[in-house]
Amino acid sequence: MTNTDVHPTTRAAIVARTGKDGTIPLPRRPFPKWFRETGWRHIIGVAMLVFAAFPLLYVLSASLNPGGTLVTANSLFSTVDLGSYVELFNRPQQPYAAWFANTLVIGLSSAAGTVLLGALAAYAFSRMRFTGRRFGLMTLLLVQMFPQLLAMVAIFLLMSAIADIFPAIGLNSQIGLIMVYLGGALGVNTYLMYGFFNTVPASIDEAAKIDGAGHARIFFTIILRLVAPILAVVGLLSFLGTMSEFVIASVILVDPEKQTLAVGLYQFISQETSRNWSVFAAGAVLAALIPMGLFLALQRFIVGGLTAGSVK
């Protein structure tokens, strides 16, 4: 049937409903039906957005309020002053710049070491068959059920004994703190990587072995490129956990120049007579820039890295 066969009234109705792009828009749903099918989800989404954004806005407002107390920050952004950010870097007894640098060094070193050691262990459990393999996997999983905080006394005594022999890796040493972090994060990250390594076909390894490649070459030149999403996720989670960790870092690191941000920022609010929440909030805002930048840089790996290894 051609356009000439269409009744003029019908043709006029079609032209009236056709948009500028030539498509016919769908009829609008009644409000009760829209709210029942879709609208309530928007309301929940907006409520969750407000619930998540309010603490961030409150801390940002407190950092811009020079009053020094959280009570004066109840009115969001009633006062905007960058004095707290300037004061943050002008306190010799509380070297924020040194804490920031220490956090970057310790966090990035721990993340890199965790990724390397975890990937090596996961590759061994995934590709090699040896006595005690299943027992080792179960042991790694069961050990992670007990938090590292339970071993705080043992860690302190061990680091004190090591400091008497090797002061460079003992108590009050950043290298020693990195080693403690590596030991605590190895188990859960190995198990997480193990599930992802199992998704890589073993035929790739067999083809490389036919060409004469050994385990080391297969691991560093082939497997690591295929499992890049889980490496990014483990590195990001390790860095975030190291950056926010307080108890172990406060026990091992004694000198203020060697402390991390989590330990150093506590000094602004720990003393009863000299609490300054505005400076504390300013330091927290600047500290949040690091994980936010890493999250934005690695976000394309996060979803695949967290879900691909969850099924076999």
Coordinates of N, CA, C and O in Angstrom, one line a residue, residues 174-293:
Q174 N 59.4 2.5 58.2 CA 58.4 2.4 57.2 C 58.5 1.1 56.4 O 57.5 0.6 55.9
I175 N 59.7 0.6 56.2 CA 59.9 -0.6 55.4 C 59.3 -1.8 56.2 O 58.6 -2.7 55.7
G176 N 59.4 -1.7 57.5 CA 58.8 -2.8 58.4 C 57.3 -2.7 58.3 O 56.6 -3.8 58.3
L177 N 56.7 -1.5 58.3 CA 55.3 -1.4 58.2 C 54.8 -1.9 56.9 O 53.7 -2.6 56.8
I178 N 55.5 -1.7 55.8 CA 55.2 -2.2 54.5 C 55.2 -3.7 54.5 O 54.3 -4.4 54.0
M179 N 56.1 -4.3 55.1 CA 56.2 -5.8 55.2 C 55.0 -6.4 56.0 O 54.5 -7.4 55.7
V180 N 54.6 -5.7 57.1 CA 53.5 -6.1 57.9 C 52.2 -6.1 57.0 O 51.4 -7.0 57.0
Y181 N 52.1 -5.0 56.2 CA 50.9 -4.9 55.3 C 50.9 -6.0 54.3 O 49.8 -6.5 53.9
L182 N 52.1 -6.3 53.7 CA 52.1 -7.3 52.7 C 51.7 -8.7 53.3 O 51.0 -9.4 52.6
G183 N 52.1 -9.0 54.5 CA 51.8 -10.2 55.0 C 50.3 -10.3 55.4 O 49.7 -11.4 55.2
G184 N 49.7 -9.2 55.8 CA 48.3 -9.3 56.1 C 47.3 -9.3 55.0 O 46.2 -9.9 55.1
A185 N 47.8 -8.7 53.8 CA 46.8 -8.6 52.7 C 47.1 -9.8 51.6 O 46.3 -9.8 50.7
L186 N 48.1 -10.6 51.8 CA 48.4 -11.6 50.8 C 47.3 -12.6 50.7 O 47.0 -13.1 49.5
G187 N 46.7 -13.1 51.8 CA 45.8 -14.2 51.7 C 44.5 -13.9 50.9 O 44.2 -14.6 49.9
V188 N 43.8 -12.9 51.3 CA 42.5 -12.6 50.6 C 42.7 -12.2 49.2 O 41.9 -12.5 48.3
N189 N 43.8 -11.4 48.9 CA 44.1 -11.0 47.5 C 44.5 -12.2 46.6 O 44.1 -12.3 45.4
T190 N 45.2 -13.2 47.2 CA 45.6 -14.4 46.5 C 44.3 -15.2 46.1 O 44.2 -15.6 44.9
Y191 N 43.4 -15.3 47.0 CA 42.2 -16.0 46.7 C 41.3 -15.3 45.7 O 40.7 -15.9 44.8
L192 N 41.3 -14.0 45.8 CA 40.5 -13.2 44.8 C 41.1 -13.3 43.4 O 40.4 -13.5 42.4
M193 N 42.5 -13.3 43.3 CA 43.1 -13.4 42.0 C 43.0 -14.8 41.5 O 42.9 -15.1 40.3
Y194 N 43.0 -15.8 42.4 CA 42.9 -17.2 42.0 C 41.6 -17.4 41.2 O 41.6 -18.1 40.1
G195 N 40.5 -16.9 41.6 CA 39.2 -17.0 40.9 C 39.3 -16.4 39.5 O 38.7 -16.9 38.5
F196 N 40.0 -15.3 39.4 CA 40.1 -14.6 38.1 C 41.1 -15.4 37.1 O 40.8 -15.5 35.9
F197 N 42.2 -15.9 37.7 CA 43.1 -16.6 36.9 C 42.5 -17.9 36.3 O 42.8 -18.3 35.2
N198 N 41.5 -18.4 37.0 CA 40.8 -19.6 36.5 C 40.0 -19.3 35.2 O 39.6 -20.2 34.5
T199 N 39.6 -18.1 35.0 CA 38.8 -17.7 33.8 C 39.7 -17.6 32.6 O 39.1 -17.5 31.5
V200 N 41.0 -17.6 32.7 CA 41.9 -17.5 31.6 C 42.1 -18.9 31.0 O 42.5 -19.8 31.8
P201 N 41.8 -19.2 29.8 CA 41.9 -20.6 29.3 C 43.3 -21.2 29.4 O 44.3 -20.5 29.1
A202 N 43.4 -22.4 29.9 CA 44.7 -23.0 30.0 C 45.3 -23.4 28.7 O 46.5 -23.6 28.6
S203 N 44.5 -23.3 27.6 CA 45.1 -23.6 26.3 C 46.1 -22.5 25.9 O 47.0 -22.8 25.1
I204 N 46.0 -21.3 26.4 CA 47.0 -20.3 26.1 C 48.3 -20.7 26.7 O 49.4 -20.5 26.0
D205 N 48.3 -21.2 27.9 CA 49.6 -21.7 28.5 C 50.2 -22.8 27.7 O 51.4 -22.9 27.4
E206 N 49.3 -23.8 27.3 CA 49.8 -24.9 26.5 C 50.4 -24.5 25.2 O 51.4 -25.0 24.7
A207 N 49.8 -23.5 24.5 CA 50.3 -23.1 23.2 C 51.7 -22.4 23.4 O 52.6 -22.6 22.6
A208 N 51.8 -21.6 24.5 CA 53.1 -21.0 24.8 C 54.2 -22.0 25.1 O 55.3 -21.8 24.8
K209 N 53.8 -23.0 25.9 CA 54.8 -24.1 26.2 C 55.3 -24.8 25.0 O 56.4 -25.2 24.9
I210 N 54.4 -25.0 24.0 CA 54.8 -25.6 22.7 C 55.8 -24.8 22.0 O 56.8 -25.3 21.4
D211 N 55.7 -23.5 22.1 CA 56.7 -22.6 21.5 C 57.9 -22.4 22.3 O 58.9 -21.7 21.9
G212 N 58.0 -23.1 23.5 CA 59.2 -23.1 24.2 C 59.3 -22.2 25.4 O 60.3 -22.0 26.0
A213 N 58.1 -21.5 25.7 CA 58.1 -20.6 26.8 C 58.0 -21.3 28.2 O 57.3 -22.3 28.3
G214 N 58.6 -20.8 29.2 CA 58.5 -21.4 30.5 C 57.5 -20.7 31.3 O 56.8 -19.7 30.9
H215 N 57.4 -21.1 32.6 CA 56.3 -20.5 33.5 C 56.6 -19.0 33.7 O 55.6 -18.2 33.7
A216 N 57.8 -18.6 33.8 CA 58.1 -17.2 34.1 C 57.7 -16.3 32.9 O 57.1 -15.3 33.0
R217 N 58.1 -16.8 31.7 CA 57.8 -16.0 30.5 C 56.2 -16.0 30.3 O 55.7 -14.9 29.9
I218 N 55.6 -17.1 30.5 CA 54.1 -17.1 30.3 C 53.5 -16.2 31.3 O 52.5 -15.4 30.9
F219 N 53.9 -16.2 32.5 CA 53.3 -15.3 33.6 C 53.5 -13.8 33.3 O 52.6 -13.1 33.3
F220 N 54.8 -13.4 33.0 CA 55.0 -12.0 32.9 C 54.7 -11.4 31.5 O 54.4 -10.2 31.4
T221 N 54.7 -12.2 30.5 CA 54.4 -11.6 29.1 C 53.0 -11.9 28.6 O 52.5 -11.2 27.7
I222 N 52.3 -12.9 29.2 CA 51.0 -13.3 28.6 C 49.9 -13.1 29.7 O 48.9 -12.4 29.5
I223 N 50.0 -13.8 30.8 CA 49.0 -13.9 31.8 C 48.7 -12.5 32.5 O 47.6 -12.1 32.6
L224 N 49.8 -11.8 32.8 CA 49.6 -10.5 33.5 C 48.8 -9.5 32.6 O 48.0 -8.7 33.1
R225 N 48.9 -9.6 31.3 CA 48.2 -8.7 30.4 C 46.7 -9.1 30.4 O 45.8 -8.2 30.2
L226 N 46.5 -10.4 30.5 CA 45.1 -10.9 30.4 C 44.3 -10.6 31.7 O 43.1 -10.6 31.6
V227 N 45.0 -10.5 32.8 CA 44.3 -10.4 34.1 C 44.5 -8.9 34.6 O 44.5 -8.7 35.8
A228 N 44.7 -8.0 33.7 CA 44.9 -6.6 34.1 C 43.8 -6.0 35.0 O 44.1 -5.3 35.9
P229 N 42.5 -6.4 34.7 CA 41.5 -5.8 35.6 C 41.6 -6.2 37.1 O 41.4 -5.3 37.9
I230 N 41.9 -7.5 37.3 CA 42.0 -7.9 38.7 C 43.2 -7.3 39.4 O 43.2 -7.0 40.6
L231 N 44.3 -7.1 38.6 CA 45.5 -6.4 39.2 C 45.2 -5.0 39.6 O 45.6 -4.5 40.6
A232 N 44.4 -4.3 38.7 CA 44.0 -2.9 39.1 C 43.1 -2.9 40.3 O 43.3 -2.0 41.2
V233 N 42.2 -3.8 40.4 CA 41.3 -3.8 41.6 C 42.0 -4.1 42.8 O 41.9 -3.5 43.9
V234 N 42.9 -5.1 42.8 CA 43.7 -5.5 44.0 C 44.6 -4.4 44.4 O 44.7 -4.0 45.6
G235 N 45.2 -3.7 43.4 CA 46.1 -2.6 43.8 C 45.3 -1.4 44.4 O 45.8 -0.8 45.3
L236 N 44.2 -1.1 43.8 CA 43.4 0.0 44.4 C 42.9 -0.4 45.8 O 43.0 0.5 46.7
L237 N 42.3 -1.6 46.0 CA 41.9 -1.9 47.3 C 43.0 -2.0 48.3 O 42.8 -1.6 49.5
S238 N 44.2 -2.4 47.9 CA 45.3 -2.5 48.8 C 45.7 -1.1 49.2 O 46.0 -0.8 50.4
F239 N 45.8 -0.2 48.2 CA 46.2 1.2 48.5 C 45.2 1.9 49.5 O 45.6 2.6 50.4
L240 N 43.9 1.7 49.2 CA 42.9 2.3 50.1 C 42.9 1.8 51.5 O 42.8 2.5 52.5
G241 N 43.1 0.5 51.6 CA 43.2 -0.1 52.9 C 44.4 0.4 53.7 O 44.4 0.6 54.9
T242 N 45.6 0.5 53.0 CA 46.8 1.0 53.6 C 46.7 2.5 54.0 O 47.1 2.9 55.1
M243 N 46.0 3.2 53.2 CA 45.9 4.7 53.5 C 45.0 5.0 54.7 O 45.2 5.9 55.4
S244 N 43.9 4.2 54.8 CA 43.0 4.4 55.9 C 43.3 3.6 57.2 O 42.6 3.8 58.2
E245 N 44.4 2.8 57.2 CA 44.7 2.0 58.3 C 45.3 2.8 59.4 O 46.2 3.7 59.2
F246 N 44.9 2.6 60.7 CA 45.3 3.5 61.8 C 46.1 2.8 62.9 O 47.1 3.2 63.3
V247 N 45.5 1.6 63.3 CA 46.0 1.0 64.5 C 47.4 0.5 64.4 O 48.3 0.9 65.2
I248 N 47.7 -0.3 63.4 CA 49.1 -0.8 63.2 C 50.1 0.3 62.9 O 51.2 0.3 63.4
A249 N 49.7 1.2 62.1 CA 50.6 2.3 61.7 C 50.9 3.2 63.0 O 52.1 3.6 63.1
S250 N 50.0 3.4 63.9 CA 50.2 4.2 65.1 C 51.1 3.4 66.1 O 51.8 4.1 66.9
V251 N 51.1 2.1 66.0 CA 51.9 1.4 66.9 C 53.4 1.2 66.4 O 54.3 1.4 67.2
I252 N 53.5 1.0 65.1 CA 54.8 0.8 64.6 C 55.6 2.1 64.3 O 56.8 2.2 64.6
L253 N 54.9 3.1 63.8 CA 55.6 4.4 63.5 C 55.5 5.3 64.7 O 54.4 5.7 65.1
V254 N 56.6 5.8 65.2 CA 56.6 6.6 66.4 C 57.0 8.0 66.1 O 56.3 9.0 66.6
D255 N 58.0 8.3 65.3 CA 58.4 9.6 65.0 C 57.3 10.3 64.1 O 56.8 9.7 63.1
P256 N 57.0 11.6 64.4 CA 56.0 12.3 63.6 C 56.3 12.4 62.1 O 55.5 12.4 61.2
E257 N 57.6 12.5 61.8 CA 58.1 12.6 60.4 C 57.8 11.4 59.6 O 57.9 11.4 58.3
K258 N 57.7 10.2 60.2 CA 57.5 9.0 59.5 C 56.1 8.5 59.5 O 55.8 7.5 58.9
Q259 N 55.2 9.2 60.1 CA 53.8 8.7 60.2 C 53.0 8.9 59.0 O 53.4 9.7 58.1
T260 N 51.9 8.3 58.9 CA 51.0 8.4 57.7 C 49.9 9.4 58.0 O 49.8 9.9 59.1
L261 N 49.1 9.6 57.0 CA 48.0 10.6 57.1 C 47.0 10.2 58.2 O 46.5 11.0 59.0
A262 N 46.6 8.9 58.2 CA 45.6 8.5 59.2 C 46.1 8.7 60.6 O 45.3 9.1 61.5
V263 N 47.4 8.5 60.9 CA 47.9 8.7 62.2 C 48.1 10.2 62.5 O 47.8 10.7 63.6
G264 N 48.7 10.9 61.5 CA 49.0 12.3 61.7 C 47.8 13.2 61.9 O 47.7 14.1 62.8
L265 N 46.7 12.9 61.1 CA 45.5 13.8 61.2 C 44.9 13.6 62.6 O 44.2 14.6 63.0
Y266 N 45.0 12.5 63.2 CA 44.4 12.3 64.5 C 45.0 13.3 65.5 O 44.3 13.6 66.5
Q267 N 46.2 13.8 65.3 CA 46.8 14.7 66.3 C 46.0 16.1 66.3 O 46.1 16.8 67.4
F268 N 45.3 16.4 65.3 CA 44.6 17.7 65.3 C 43.4 17.7 66.2 O 42.9 18.7 66.6
I269 N 42.9 16.5 66.5 CA 41.6 16.4 67.3 C 41.8 15.5 68.6 O 40.9 15.3 69.3
S270 N 43.0 15.1 68.8 CA 43.3 14.2 69.9 C 43.5 14.9 71.2 O 43.2 14.4 72.3
Q271 N 44.0 16.1 71.2 CA 44.2 16.9 72.4 C 43.0 17.7 72.8 O 42.4 18.4 72.0
E272 N 42.7 17.6 74.1 CA 41.4 18.2 74.6 C 41.4 19.7 74.4 O 40.4 20.3 74.1
T273 N 42.6 20.4 74.6 CA 42.6 21.8 74.7 C 43.0 22.5 73.3 O 42.9 23.7 73.2
S274 N 43.3 21.7 72.3 CA 43.7 22.3 71.1 C 43.1 21.5 69.9 O 43.8 21.3 68.9
R275 N 41.9 21.2 70.0 CA 41.2 20.6 68.8 C 40.9 21.6 67.8 O 40.4 22.7 68.1
N276 N 41.2 21.3 66.5 CA 40.9 22.2 65.4 C 40.3 21.3 64.3 O 41.0 20.7 63.5
W277 N 38.9 21.3 64.3 CA 38.2 20.4 63.3 C 38.3 21.0 61.9 O 38.2 20.3 61.0
S278 N 38.5 22.3 61.8 CA 38.6 22.9 60.5 C 39.9 22.5 59.8 O 39.8 22.1 58.6
V279 N 41.0 22.5 60.5 CA 42.2 22.0 59.9 C 42.2 20.5 59.6 O 42.7 20.0 58.6
F280 N 41.6 19.8 60.6 CA 41.4 18.3 60.4 C 40.6 18.1 59.1 O 40.9 17.2 58.3
A281 N 39.5 18.8 58.9 CA 38.7 18.6 57.7 C 39.4 19.0 56.5 O 39.3 18.3 55.4
A282 N 40.2 20.0 56.5 CA 41.0 20.4 55.3 C 42.0 19.3 55.0 O 42.2 19.0 53.8
G283 N 42.6 18.7 56.0 CA 43.5 17.6 55.7 C 42.8 16.4 55.1 O 43.3 15.7 54.3
A284 N 41.6 16.1 55.6 CA 40.8 15.0 55.1 C 40.4 15.2 53.7 O 40.4 14.3 52.9
V285 N 40.1 16.5 53.3 CA 39.7 16.8 52.0 C 40.8 16.6 51.0 O 40.7 16.0 49.9
L286 N 42.0 17.0 51.4 CA 43.2 16.9 50.5 C 43.6 15.4 50.4 O 44.0 14.9 49.4
A287 N 43.4 14.7 51.5 CA 43.8 13.2 51.5 C 42.8 12.4 50.6 O 43.2 11.4 50.1
A288 N 41.6 12.9 50.5 CA 40.6 12.2 49.7 C 40.9 12.3 48.2 O 40.3 11.6 47.4
L289 N 41.7 13.3 47.8 CA 42.0 13.5 46.4 C 42.8 12.3 45.8 O 42.6 12.0 44.6
I290 N 43.6 11.7 46.6 CA 44.4 10.6 46.1 C 43.6 9.4 45.7 O 43.6 8.9 44.6
P291 N 42.8 8.8 46.6 CA 41.9 7.7 46.2 C 40.9 8.0 45.1 O 40.6 7.2 44.3
M292 N 40.4 9.3 45.1 CA 39.5 9.6 44.1 C 40.1 9.6 42.7 O 39.5 9.2 41.8
G293 N 41.3 10.2 42.7 CA 42.0 10.1 41.4 C 42.3 8.7 40.9 O 42.2 8.4 39.7

